[in-house]
């Protein structure tokens, strides 16, 4: 092989590297916009923990959903920057913000109706597809990580609900987190980071149950919700 031929081959390699770098820069720029919106939503929902924040839940959820309209627009722009069939090649760029937004969407749904958000509804709130074969989608591991983040937020809410004088909410939170824990125990998790994060779920559950136990021994649990056991060991 001549030197010219070798130079030509490596020149084509450089063209490929330059092209990929440009794609990554475009993706990173768009992800920064999504991260900014996610921070705004998270800051908004943190108001739930402030004095009288629980009373304002409907208004806060409505405002947060309005921010998700921007999220859907931003993910639409991002999906157009990712080459077809190369989702997982660039996935690490938006993995964490996707997890955070999944957790926030789940938090909104819980605050609104104390129910678990489905993967389909979470994908709809982000403006992406649900399944891998459909194109730019919400990765299953990202969805599950978002649910685990929800558990942490709810354990904190259980404590602050007591401060706000809402003694029934911690009971319902503990029951919900317990059901979430039972669901995750049905899974054989292969993802190391997901498995480690799942290990923290038992502490979120224990924290919630401890709040309920303290309320119970103080006689503050509403009569219709008395059936709670001691916190898990």
Backbone as JSON, one array per atom type, in Angstrom:
{
  "sequence": "XXXXXXXXXXXXXXXXXXXXXXXXXXXXXXXXXXXXXXXXXXXXXXXXXXXXXXXXXXXXXXXXXXXXXXXXXXXXXXXXXXXXXXXXXXXXXXXXXXXXXXXXXXXXXXXXXXXXXXXXXXXXXXXXXXXXXXXXXXXXXXXXXXXXXXXXXXXXXXXXXXXXXXXXXXXXXXXXXXXXXXXXXXXXXXXXXXXXXXXXXXXXXXXXXXXXXXXXXXXXXXXXXXXXXXXXX",
  "N": [[0.85, -1.19, 0.0], [0.57, 2.17, -0.86], [1.9, 5.32, 0.36], [0.17, 7.42, -0.21], [-2.23, 6.12, -0.52], [-2.62, 5.14, 2.07], [-2.79, 7.55, 3.46], [-5.13, 8.52, 2.38], [-7.03, 6.7, 3.32], [-6.89, 7.16, 6.13], [-7.62, 9.78, 6.16], [-10.27, 9.63, 5.49], [-11.17, 8.45, 7.78], [-10.85, 10.55, 9.58], [-12.7, 12.35, 8.61], [-15.02, 10.99, 9.26], [-14.83, 10.99, 12.07], [-14.97, 13.75, 12.57], [-17.53, 14.31, 11.65], [-19.1, 12.79, 13.43], [-18.44, 14.05, 15.83], [-19.58, 16.53, 15.44], [-22.28, 15.87, 15.4], [-22.57, 14.97, 18.04], [-22.07, 17.34, 19.44], [-24.24, 18.91, 18.65], [-26.29, 17.39, 19.78], [-25.61, 17.53, 22.53], [-25.98, 20.26, 22.99], [-28.76, 20.53, 22.64], [-29.67, 18.85, 24.67], [-28.87, 20.26, 26.92], [-30.75, 22.32, 26.94], [-33.04, 20.85, 27.53], [-32.36, 19.92, 30.06], [-32.35, 22.31, 31.49], [-35.07, 22.98, 31.48], [-36.02, 20.8, 32.92], [-34.9, 21.32, 35.41], [-36.35, 23.59, 36.08], [-38.93, 22.53, 36.34], [-38.52, 20.76, 38.45], [-37.79, 22.55, 40.51], [-40.16, 23.95, 40.74], [-41.93, 21.94, 41.65], [-40.79, 21.41, 44.08], [-41.9, 23.21, 45.74], [-44.0, 22.03, 46.95], [-43.12, 21.08, 49.34], [-42.89, 23.24, 50.96], [-44.22, 25.6, 53.41], [-47.69, 25.33, 53.63], [-47.64, 24.26, 51.12], [-48.75, 21.83, 50.31], [-51.44, 22.36, 50.13], [-51.52, 23.73, 47.8], [-51.17, 21.94, 45.74], [-52.77, 21.16, 43.38], [-52.56, 23.49, 41.72], [-49.77, 23.7, 41.43], [-49.17, 21.32, 40.08], [-50.53, 21.74, 37.7], [-49.08, 23.9, 36.64], [-46.61, 22.67, 36.36], [-47.19, 20.72, 34.44], [-47.6, 22.39, 32.29], [-44.99, 23.18, 31.77], [-44.03, 20.82, 30.79], [-44.96, 20.81, 28.23], [-43.08, 22.26, 26.87], [-40.95, 20.53, 27.21], [-41.72, 18.39, 25.57], [-41.54, 19.58, 23.06], [-38.8, 20.06, 23.0], [-37.69, 17.49, 23.14], [-38.61, 16.55, 20.74], [-37.11, 18.05, 18.93], [-34.6, 17.08, 19.65], [-34.77, 14.38, 18.91], [-34.65, 14.56, 16.18], [-32.05, 15.14, 15.72], [-30.64, 12.9, 16.2], [-29.17, 10.27, 14.49], [-30.9, 7.92, 12.43], [-31.74, 4.77, 13.79], [-29.63, 4.82, 15.58], [-29.94, 5.29, 18.24], [-29.04, 4.17, 20.76], [-26.36, 4.57, 20.56], [-25.88, 7.18, 21.16], [-27.22, 7.56, 23.46], [-26.34, 7.98, 26.13], [-26.04, 10.7, 26.42], [-28.54, 11.88, 26.97], [-29.59, 10.28, 28.9], [-29.67, 10.67, 31.77], [-31.19, 13.01, 32.17], [-33.53, 12.17, 31.06], [-34.27, 10.18, 32.85], [-34.66, 11.78, 35.12], [-36.8, 13.43, 34.3], [-38.73, 11.51, 33.87], [-39.1, 10.65, 36.49], [-40.13, 13.04, 37.55], [-42.48, 13.33, 36.06], [-43.83, 11.13, 37.01], [-44.1, 11.88, 39.64], [-45.83, 14.08, 39.46], [-48.18, 12.81, 38.54], [-48.66, 11.15, 40.72], [-49.14, 13.06, 42.75], [-51.44, 14.2, 41.77], [-53.38, 12.1, 41.59], [-52.6, 10.03, 43.19], [-51.54, 7.67, 42.08], [-49.71, 5.18, 40.17], [-47.68, 6.11, 37.52], [-47.93, 5.0, 34.17], [-45.7, 3.42, 31.83], [-46.33, 4.13, 29.26], [-47.85, 6.52, 29.6], [-45.92, 8.12, 30.75], [-44.07, 8.32, 28.68], [-45.64, 9.72, 26.89], [-45.9, 12.18, 28.18], [-43.31, 13.11, 27.97], [-43.11, 13.29, 25.3], [-42.16, 11.28, 23.61], [-41.64, 8.0, 22.07], [-42.88, 4.77, 23.21], [-41.85, 2.17, 22.9], [-38.86, 0.41, 21.88], [-38.71, -0.31, 19.14], [-40.19, 1.64, 17.93], [-38.84, 3.92, 17.43], [-37.38, 6.98, 18.53], [-37.43, 6.71, 21.89], [-38.63, 6.05, 25.27], [-36.38, 4.63, 27.32], [-36.55, 1.48, 28.96], [-35.07, 1.01, 31.34], [-34.55, 3.63, 32.08], [-37.09, 4.56, 32.64], [-37.73, 2.93, 34.85], [-35.76, 3.78, 36.64], [-36.62, 6.36, 37.04], [-38.96, 5.88, 38.5], [-37.88, 4.93, 40.87], [-36.62, 7.22, 41.75], [-38.88, 8.68, 42.28], [-39.84, 7.37, 44.57], [-38.02, 8.2, 46.53], [-38.6, 10.92, 46.65], [-41.2, 10.83, 47.6], [-40.9, 9.7, 50.13], [-39.72, 11.8, 51.44], [-41.81, 13.63, 51.25], [-43.65, 12.41, 52.9], [-42.66, 12.94, 55.46], [-42.77, 15.76, 55.54], [-45.48, 16.15, 55.24], [-46.54, 15.59, 57.7], [-45.62, 17.75, 59.18], [-47.16, 19.67, 57.98], [-49.59, 19.03, 58.99], [-51.08, 17.06, 57.78], [-52.07, 14.07, 58.33], [-52.97, 11.76, 57.21], [-51.88, 11.4, 54.7], [-49.12, 10.39, 54.87], [-49.6, 7.72, 55.53], [-50.83, 6.71, 53.25], [-48.78, 7.15, 51.44], [-46.77, 5.44, 52.43], [-47.98, 3.0, 51.98], [-48.15, 3.01, 49.18], [-45.41, 3.2, 48.4], [-44.58, 0.81, 49.46], [-45.95, -1.0, 47.82], [-44.68, -0.39, 45.45], [-42.11, -1.26, 46.03], [-42.6, -4.0, 46.27], [-43.29, -4.58, 43.65], [-40.86, -4.07, 42.28], [-39.32, -6.09, 43.32], [-40.09, -8.25, 41.92], [-38.63, -8.2, 39.67], [-35.76, -9.23, 37.83], [-33.09, -7.66, 38.01], [-30.64, -6.5, 35.79], [-29.1, -4.33, 35.15], [-26.47, -2.58, 36.55], [-26.36, 0.01, 37.82], [-29.06, 0.51, 38.13], [-29.8, -1.59, 39.78], [-28.34, -0.98, 42.07], [-29.54, 1.41, 42.76], [-32.06, 0.49, 43.32], [-31.56, -0.83, 45.69], [-31.62, 1.25, 47.48], [-34.26, 1.73, 47.76], [-35.46, 0.3, 49.82], [-34.75, 1.76, 52.04], [-36.1, 4.13, 51.61], [-38.67, 3.16, 51.87], [-38.62, 2.25, 54.52], [-38.23, 4.68, 55.85], [-40.63, 5.99, 55.29], [-42.44, 4.25, 56.52], [-41.64, 4.5, 59.15], [-42.45, 7.07, 59.75], [-45.23, 6.74, 59.68], [-45.53, 4.88, 61.74], [-44.71, 6.37, 63.97], [-46.75, 8.26, 63.99], [-48.87, 6.6, 64.5], [-48.43, 5.54, 67.1], [-48.72, 7.84, 68.49], [-51.32, 8.34, 68.22], [-52.37, 9.72, 66.03], [-53.07, 8.93, 63.53], [-55.55, 8.91, 61.05], [-58.74, 7.42, 61.68], [-59.87, 5.75, 59.7], [-57.68, 4.79, 58.37], [-56.19, 3.14, 59.9], [-54.19, 0.49, 60.08], [-51.67, -0.15, 60.04], [-48.42, -1.56, 60.22], [-45.42, -2.09, 62.2], [-42.37, -0.35, 61.3], [-40.25, -1.59, 58.63], [-37.47, -3.78, 59.17]],
  "CA": [[0.0, 0.0, 0.0], [1.38, 3.38, -0.96], [1.65, 6.32, 1.39], [-1.01, 8.18, -0.6], [-3.41, 5.29, -0.24], [-2.77, 5.13, 3.52], [-3.26, 8.88, 3.86], [-6.53, 8.64, 1.97], [-7.83, 5.9, 4.25], [-6.97, 7.84, 7.42], [-8.34, 11.02, 5.94], [-11.7, 9.29, 5.57], [-11.44, 8.23, 9.2], [-10.96, 11.87, 10.21], [-13.99, 12.9, 8.19], [-16.03, 10.29, 10.07], [-14.7, 11.5, 13.44], [-15.46, 15.13, 12.58], [-18.98, 14.26, 11.48], [-19.7, 12.31, 14.68], [-18.25, 15.09, 16.84], [-20.58, 17.56, 15.16], [-23.57, 15.32, 15.85], [-22.57, 14.97, 19.5], [-22.18, 18.73, 19.9], [-25.64, 19.3, 18.45], [-27.09, 16.68, 20.79], [-25.31, 18.1, 23.85], [-26.6, 21.58, 23.06], [-30.2, 20.34, 22.83], [-29.87, 18.23, 25.98], [-28.75, 21.33, 27.91], [-32.04, 23.0, 27.0], [-33.96, 19.95, 28.24], [-31.95, 19.91, 31.47], [-32.8, 23.55, 32.08], [-36.51, 22.86, 31.71], [-36.19, 19.82, 34.0], [-34.6, 22.03, 36.67], [-37.48, 24.48, 36.36], [-40.04, 21.69, 36.81], [-38.15, 20.25, 39.77], [-37.87, 23.67, 41.44], [-41.59, 24.23, 40.92], [-42.55, 20.89, 42.47], [-40.23, 21.47, 45.43], [-42.78, 24.08, 46.53], [-44.92, 21.17, 47.71], [-42.56, 20.86, 50.67], [-42.89, 24.48, 51.72], [-45.4, 25.81, 54.23], [-48.94, 25.39, 52.86], [-47.41, 23.77, 49.76], [-49.66, 20.72, 50.01], [-52.73, 22.93, 49.74], [-51.41, 24.26, 46.45], [-50.78, 20.86, 44.82], [-53.41, 21.23, 42.06], [-51.98, 24.59, 40.93], [-48.38, 23.37, 41.12], [-49.17, 20.27, 39.06], [-50.95, 22.35, 36.45], [-47.95, 24.68, 36.13], [-45.57, 21.72, 35.95], [-47.61, 20.13, 33.17], [-47.36, 23.39, 31.24], [-43.56, 23.11, 31.44], [-43.81, 19.6, 30.0], [-45.22, 21.12, 26.82], [-41.77, 22.64, 26.34], [-40.16, 19.3, 27.18], [-42.09, 17.63, 24.38], [-40.96, 20.27, 21.92], [-37.35, 19.89, 23.05], [-37.37, 16.11, 22.78], [-38.87, 16.42, 19.3], [-35.92, 18.59, 18.27], [-33.49, 16.16, 19.92], [-34.94, 13.14, 18.13], [-34.26, 14.83, 14.79], [-30.59, 15.27, 15.66], [-30.06, 11.56, 16.38], [-29.28, 9.48, 13.26], [-31.83, 6.8, 12.5], [-31.23, 3.48, 14.27], [-28.42, 5.01, 16.39], [-30.41, 5.78, 19.54], [-28.2, 3.76, 21.88], [-25.0, 5.06, 20.36], [-25.8, 8.52, 21.75], [-28.17, 7.55, 24.57], [-25.76, 8.48, 27.37], [-26.15, 12.16, 26.49], [-29.83, 12.3, 27.56], [-30.05, 9.25, 29.83], [-29.96, 11.14, 33.12], [-32.31, 13.96, 32.15], [-34.71, 11.36, 30.78], [-34.64, 9.57, 34.13], [-35.19, 12.81, 36.01], [-38.12, 13.85, 33.83], [-39.64, 10.39, 34.14], [-39.42, 10.74, 37.92], [-40.98, 14.21, 37.76], [-43.81, 13.03, 35.51], [-44.45, 10.19, 37.95], [-44.43, 12.66, 40.85], [-47.03, 14.85, 39.14], [-49.33, 11.9, 38.51], [-48.96, 10.73, 42.09], [-49.72, 14.19, 43.48], [-52.77, 14.44, 41.24], [-54.36, 11.04, 41.85], [-51.98, 8.98, 44.03], [-51.45, 6.46, 41.26], [-48.43, 4.97, 39.51], [-47.71, 6.44, 36.1], [-47.54, 3.91, 33.27], [-44.61, 3.78, 30.91], [-46.96, 4.79, 28.12], [-48.2, 7.89, 29.97], [-44.67, 8.85, 30.97], [-43.54, 8.6, 27.34], [-46.49, 10.76, 26.3], [-45.58, 13.45, 28.82], [-42.01, 13.54, 27.45], [-43.22, 13.45, 23.85], [-41.37, 10.27, 22.92], [-42.33, 6.73, 21.91], [-42.77, 3.89, 24.37], [-41.1, 0.95, 22.61], [-37.62, 0.55, 21.13], [-38.93, -0.44, 17.71], [-40.98, 2.75, 17.42], [-37.96, 5.06, 17.18], [-36.87, 7.66, 19.73], [-38.35, 6.2, 22.9], [-38.19, 6.07, 26.65], [-35.74, 3.35, 27.64], [-37.19, 0.85, 30.12], [-34.26, 1.26, 32.53], [-34.73, 5.03, 32.46], [-38.42, 4.62, 33.26], [-37.64, 2.31, 36.18], [-34.95, 4.66, 37.48], [-37.49, 7.48, 37.4], [-39.86, 5.42, 39.57], [-37.09, 4.87, 42.1], [-36.47, 8.61, 42.19], [-40.18, 9.04, 42.85], [-39.92, 6.82, 45.93], [-37.24, 9.08, 47.42], [-39.35, 12.17, 46.81], [-42.39, 10.56, 48.4], [-40.5, 9.51, 51.52], [-39.54, 13.15, 51.97], [-43.13, 14.22, 51.37], [-44.3, 11.81, 54.07], [-42.21, 13.68, 56.64], [-43.25, 17.14, 55.48], [-46.93, 16.14, 55.38], [-46.81, 15.65, 59.13], [-45.4, 19.15, 59.57], [-48.3, 20.44, 57.45], [-50.8, 18.59, 59.66], [-51.79, 16.08, 56.96], [-51.64, 12.81, 58.93], [-53.41, 10.62, 56.41], [-51.04, 11.25, 53.52], [-47.99, 9.47, 55.08], [-50.09, 6.34, 55.51], [-51.04, 6.35, 51.84], [-47.46, 7.12, 50.81], [-46.09, 4.21, 52.85], [-48.63, 1.88, 51.28], [-47.76, 3.11, 47.77], [-43.99, 2.84, 48.28], [-44.51, -0.63, 49.74], [-46.39, -1.69, 46.6], [-43.61, -0.17, 44.47], [-41.03, -2.16, 46.44], [-43.03, -5.37, 45.92], [-43.2, -4.7, 42.2], [-39.46, -4.15, 41.86], [-38.78, -7.37, 43.76], [-40.44, -9.24, 40.92], [-37.72, -8.04, 38.53], [-34.38, -9.69, 37.92], [-32.41, -6.49, 37.44], [-29.3, -6.75, 35.25], [-28.39, -3.06, 35.1], [-25.81, -2.37, 37.84], [-26.78, 1.26, 38.46], [-30.47, 0.35, 38.5], [-29.86, -2.5, 40.93], [-27.85, -0.24, 43.24], [-30.57, 2.4, 43.13], [-33.15, -0.28, 43.93], [-31.17, -1.12, 47.07], [-31.97, 2.4, 48.31], [-35.71, 1.78, 47.91], [-35.87, -0.21, 51.13], [-34.58, 2.84, 53.01], [-37.22, 5.03, 51.39], [-39.83, 2.5, 52.45], [-38.47, 2.26, 55.97], [-38.43, 6.06, 56.3], [-42.07, 6.25, 55.22], [-43.11, 3.44, 57.54], [-41.31, 5.06, 60.47], [-43.34, 8.22, 59.95], [-46.55, 6.2, 59.99], [-45.46, 4.25, 63.07], [-44.7, 7.44, 64.96], [-48.1, 8.83, 64.03], [-49.77, 5.6, 65.09], [-48.26, 5.46, 68.56], [-49.18, 9.12, 69.04], [-52.76, 8.4, 68.04], [-52.67, 10.77, 65.06], [-53.49, 8.36, 62.24], [-57.01, 8.91, 60.88], [-59.35, 6.15, 62.04], [-60.13, 4.89, 58.53], [-56.42, 4.32, 57.79], [-55.44, 2.38, 60.9], [-53.93, -0.92, 59.8], [-50.26, -0.08, 59.7], [-47.53, -2.32, 61.07], [-44.16, -1.44, 62.53], [-41.48, -0.18, 60.14], [-39.41, -2.73, 58.25], [-36.11, -3.81, 59.73]],
  "C": [[0.88, 1.24, 0.0], [1.02, 4.35, 0.16], [0.4, 7.14, 1.08], [-2.29, 7.42, -0.27], [-3.69, 5.26, 1.27], [-3.33, 6.46, 4.02], [-4.73, 9.06, 3.52], [-7.46, 7.89, 2.91], [-8.01, 6.65, 5.58], [-7.66, 9.19, 7.31], [-9.85, 10.78, 6.02], [-12.1, 9.02, 7.02], [-11.67, 9.56, 9.9], [-12.28, 12.53, 9.84], [-15.12, 12.29, 9.02], [-16.03, 10.83, 11.5], [-15.28, 12.91, 13.55], [-16.99, 15.17, 12.5], [-19.67, 13.82, 12.78], [-19.58, 13.36, 15.78], [-19.29, 16.21, 16.67], [-21.97, 17.12, 15.63], [-23.65, 15.38, 17.37], [-22.7, 16.38, 20.07], [-23.61, 19.24, 19.77], [-26.54, 18.67, 19.5], [-26.87, 17.28, 22.17], [-25.99, 19.46, 24.03], [-28.1, 21.46, 23.31], [-30.5, 19.76, 24.2], [-29.76, 19.29, 27.09], [-30.06, 22.1, 28.06], [-33.06, 22.16, 27.77], [-33.64, 19.94, 29.73], [-32.4, 21.17, 32.19], [-34.3, 23.5, 32.4], [-36.79, 21.88, 32.85], [-35.92, 20.48, 35.35], [-35.75, 22.96, 37.07], [-38.67, 23.69, 36.92], [-39.75, 21.19, 38.23], [-38.25, 21.35, 40.82], [-39.33, 24.0, 41.76], [-42.23, 23.22, 41.86], [-41.98, 20.85, 43.88], [-41.08, 22.35, 46.34], [-43.78, 23.29, 47.35], [-44.44, 21.03, 49.15], [-42.53, 22.11, 51.53], [-44.19, 24.62, 52.52], [-46.63, 26.05, 53.35], [-48.78, 24.89, 51.42], [-48.38, 22.68, 49.37], [-51.02, 21.24, 49.56], [-52.7, 23.42, 48.3], [-51.05, 23.22, 45.4], [-51.46, 20.95, 43.46], [-52.8, 22.31, 41.16], [-50.56, 24.28, 40.51], [-48.3, 22.31, 40.02], [-49.57, 20.83, 37.7], [-49.8, 23.14, 35.82], [-46.83, 23.76, 35.63], [-45.92, 21.06, 34.62], [-47.42, 21.11, 32.01], [-45.9, 23.38, 30.81], [-43.26, 21.88, 30.59], [-44.17, 19.8, 28.53], [-43.91, 21.51, 26.15], [-40.87, 21.42, 26.23], [-40.45, 18.5, 25.91], [-41.52, 18.27, 23.11], [-39.45, 20.03, 21.85], [-36.93, 18.48, 22.69], [-37.63, 15.86, 21.29], [-37.67, 16.93, 18.51], [-34.73, 17.65, 18.44], [-33.58, 14.92, 19.05], [-34.5, 13.33, 16.68], [-32.75, 14.95, 14.62], [-29.89, 13.91, 15.77], [-30.25, 10.75, 15.1], [-30.19, 8.27, 13.45], [-31.1, 5.51, 12.89], [-29.92, 3.61, 15.06], [-28.75, 5.58, 17.77], [-29.43, 5.45, 20.66], [-26.74, 4.17, 21.73], [-24.8, 6.4, 21.08], [-26.64, 8.64, 23.03], [-27.62, 8.16, 25.86], [-25.9, 9.99, 27.52], [-27.45, 12.6, 27.17], [-30.36, 11.29, 28.58], [-30.51, 9.83, 31.17], [-31.11, 12.14, 33.15], [-33.61, 13.23, 31.84], [-35.2, 10.69, 32.05], [-35.27, 10.59, 35.06], [-36.59, 13.22, 35.61], [-39.16, 12.74, 34.0], [-40.07, 10.42, 35.6], [-40.36, 11.91, 38.21], [-42.39, 13.99, 37.21], [-44.56, 12.07, 36.44], [-44.89, 10.91, 39.22], [-45.71, 13.47, 40.63], [-48.27, 13.97, 39.19], [-49.68, 11.42, 39.91], [-49.64, 11.85, 42.87], [-51.17, 14.44, 43.04], [-53.78, 13.38, 41.65], [-53.8, 9.86, 42.63], [-51.96, 7.63, 43.32], [-50.07, 6.38, 40.62], [-48.56, 5.27, 38.03], [-47.26, 5.23, 35.27], [-46.38, 4.38, 32.4], [-45.16, 4.52, 29.71], [-47.28, 6.25, 28.42], [-46.96, 8.74, 30.2], [-44.05, 9.24, 29.63], [-44.33, 9.73, 26.69], [-46.17, 12.13, 26.89], [-44.25, 14.0, 28.3], [-42.06, 13.77, 25.94], [-42.36, 12.49, 23.07], [-42.2, 8.99, 22.79], [-42.11, 5.85, 23.14], [-41.83, 2.71, 24.11], [-39.88, 1.23, 21.73], [-37.85, 0.55, 19.62], [-39.68, 0.72, 17.09], [-40.13, 3.97, 17.1], [-37.43, 5.66, 18.48], [-37.87, 7.43, 20.87], [-37.82, 6.43, 24.31], [-37.65, 4.68, 26.98], [-36.35, 2.77, 28.91], [-36.4, 1.12, 31.39], [-34.42, 2.7, 33.02], [-36.08, 5.22, 33.14], [-38.38, 4.07, 34.68], [-36.83, 3.17, 37.14], [-35.78, 5.86, 37.93], [-38.45, 7.1, 38.52], [-39.13, 5.34, 40.9], [-36.83, 6.27, 42.64], [-37.75, 9.12, 42.82], [-40.29, 8.57, 44.3], [-39.18, 7.71, 46.93], [-37.99, 10.38, 47.69], [-40.56, 11.97, 47.71], [-42.04, 10.33, 49.87], [-40.25, 10.85, 52.2], [-40.89, 13.83, 52.18], [-43.87, 13.68, 52.59], [-43.94, 12.57, 55.34], [-42.82, 15.08, 56.67], [-44.77, 17.23, 55.57], [-47.32, 16.23, 56.84], [-46.67, 17.09, 59.63], [-46.58, 20.01, 59.13], [-49.62, 20.03, 58.09], [-51.65, 17.61, 58.87], [-51.33, 14.69, 57.41], [-52.08, 11.58, 58.14], [-52.49, 10.35, 55.23], [-49.85, 10.3, 53.75], [-48.39, 8.0, 55.05], [-50.24, 5.86, 54.06], [-49.71, 6.27, 51.09], [-46.74, 5.82, 51.15], [-46.68, 2.99, 52.14], [-48.19, 1.85, 49.81], [-46.31, 2.69, 47.57], [-43.79, 1.36, 48.55], [-44.92, -1.44, 48.52], [-45.33, -1.56, 45.5], [-42.44, -1.12, 44.76], [-41.37, -3.61, 46.05], [-42.92, -5.6, 44.42], [-41.77, -4.86, 41.72], [-38.85, -5.49, 42.26], [-39.14, -8.51, 42.8], [-39.47, -9.25, 39.75], [-36.35, -8.64, 38.84], [-33.51, -8.64, 37.24], [-30.98, -6.82, 37.03], [-28.44, -5.49, 35.23], [-27.81, -2.74, 36.47], [-26.29, -1.11, 38.55], [-28.24, 1.18, 38.91], [-30.6, -0.54, 39.73], [-29.39, -1.8, 42.2], [-28.89, 0.77, 43.72], [-31.76, 1.69, 43.77], [-32.83, -0.61, 45.38], [-31.56, 0.01, 48.01], [-33.48, 2.47, 48.55], [-36.16, 1.29, 49.28], [-35.71, 0.85, 52.21], [-35.68, 3.88, 52.86], [-38.49, 4.46, 52.02], [-39.77, 2.55, 53.97], [-38.73, 3.66, 56.54], [-39.92, 6.4, 56.33], [-42.82, 5.5, 56.31], [-42.83, 3.97, 58.94], [-42.18, 6.27, 60.78], [-44.72, 7.75, 60.37], [-46.57, 5.58, 61.39], [-45.48, 5.3, 64.17], [-46.07, 8.08, 65.1], [-49.07, 7.89, 64.75], [-49.65, 5.57, 66.61], [-48.66, 6.76, 69.25], [-50.69, 9.31, 68.87], [-53.21, 9.44, 67.02], [-53.11, 10.25, 63.71], [-55.0, 8.39, 62.16], [-57.59, 7.51, 61.06], [-59.48, 5.2, 60.86], [-58.85, 4.32, 57.93], [-55.58, 3.53, 58.79], [-55.38, 0.92, 60.53], [-52.46, -1.08, 59.51], [-49.43, -0.84, 60.71], [-46.28, -1.51, 61.38], [-43.29, -1.32, 61.29], [-40.62, -1.4, 59.89], [-38.05, -2.63, 58.91], [-35.1, -3.71, 58.62]]
}
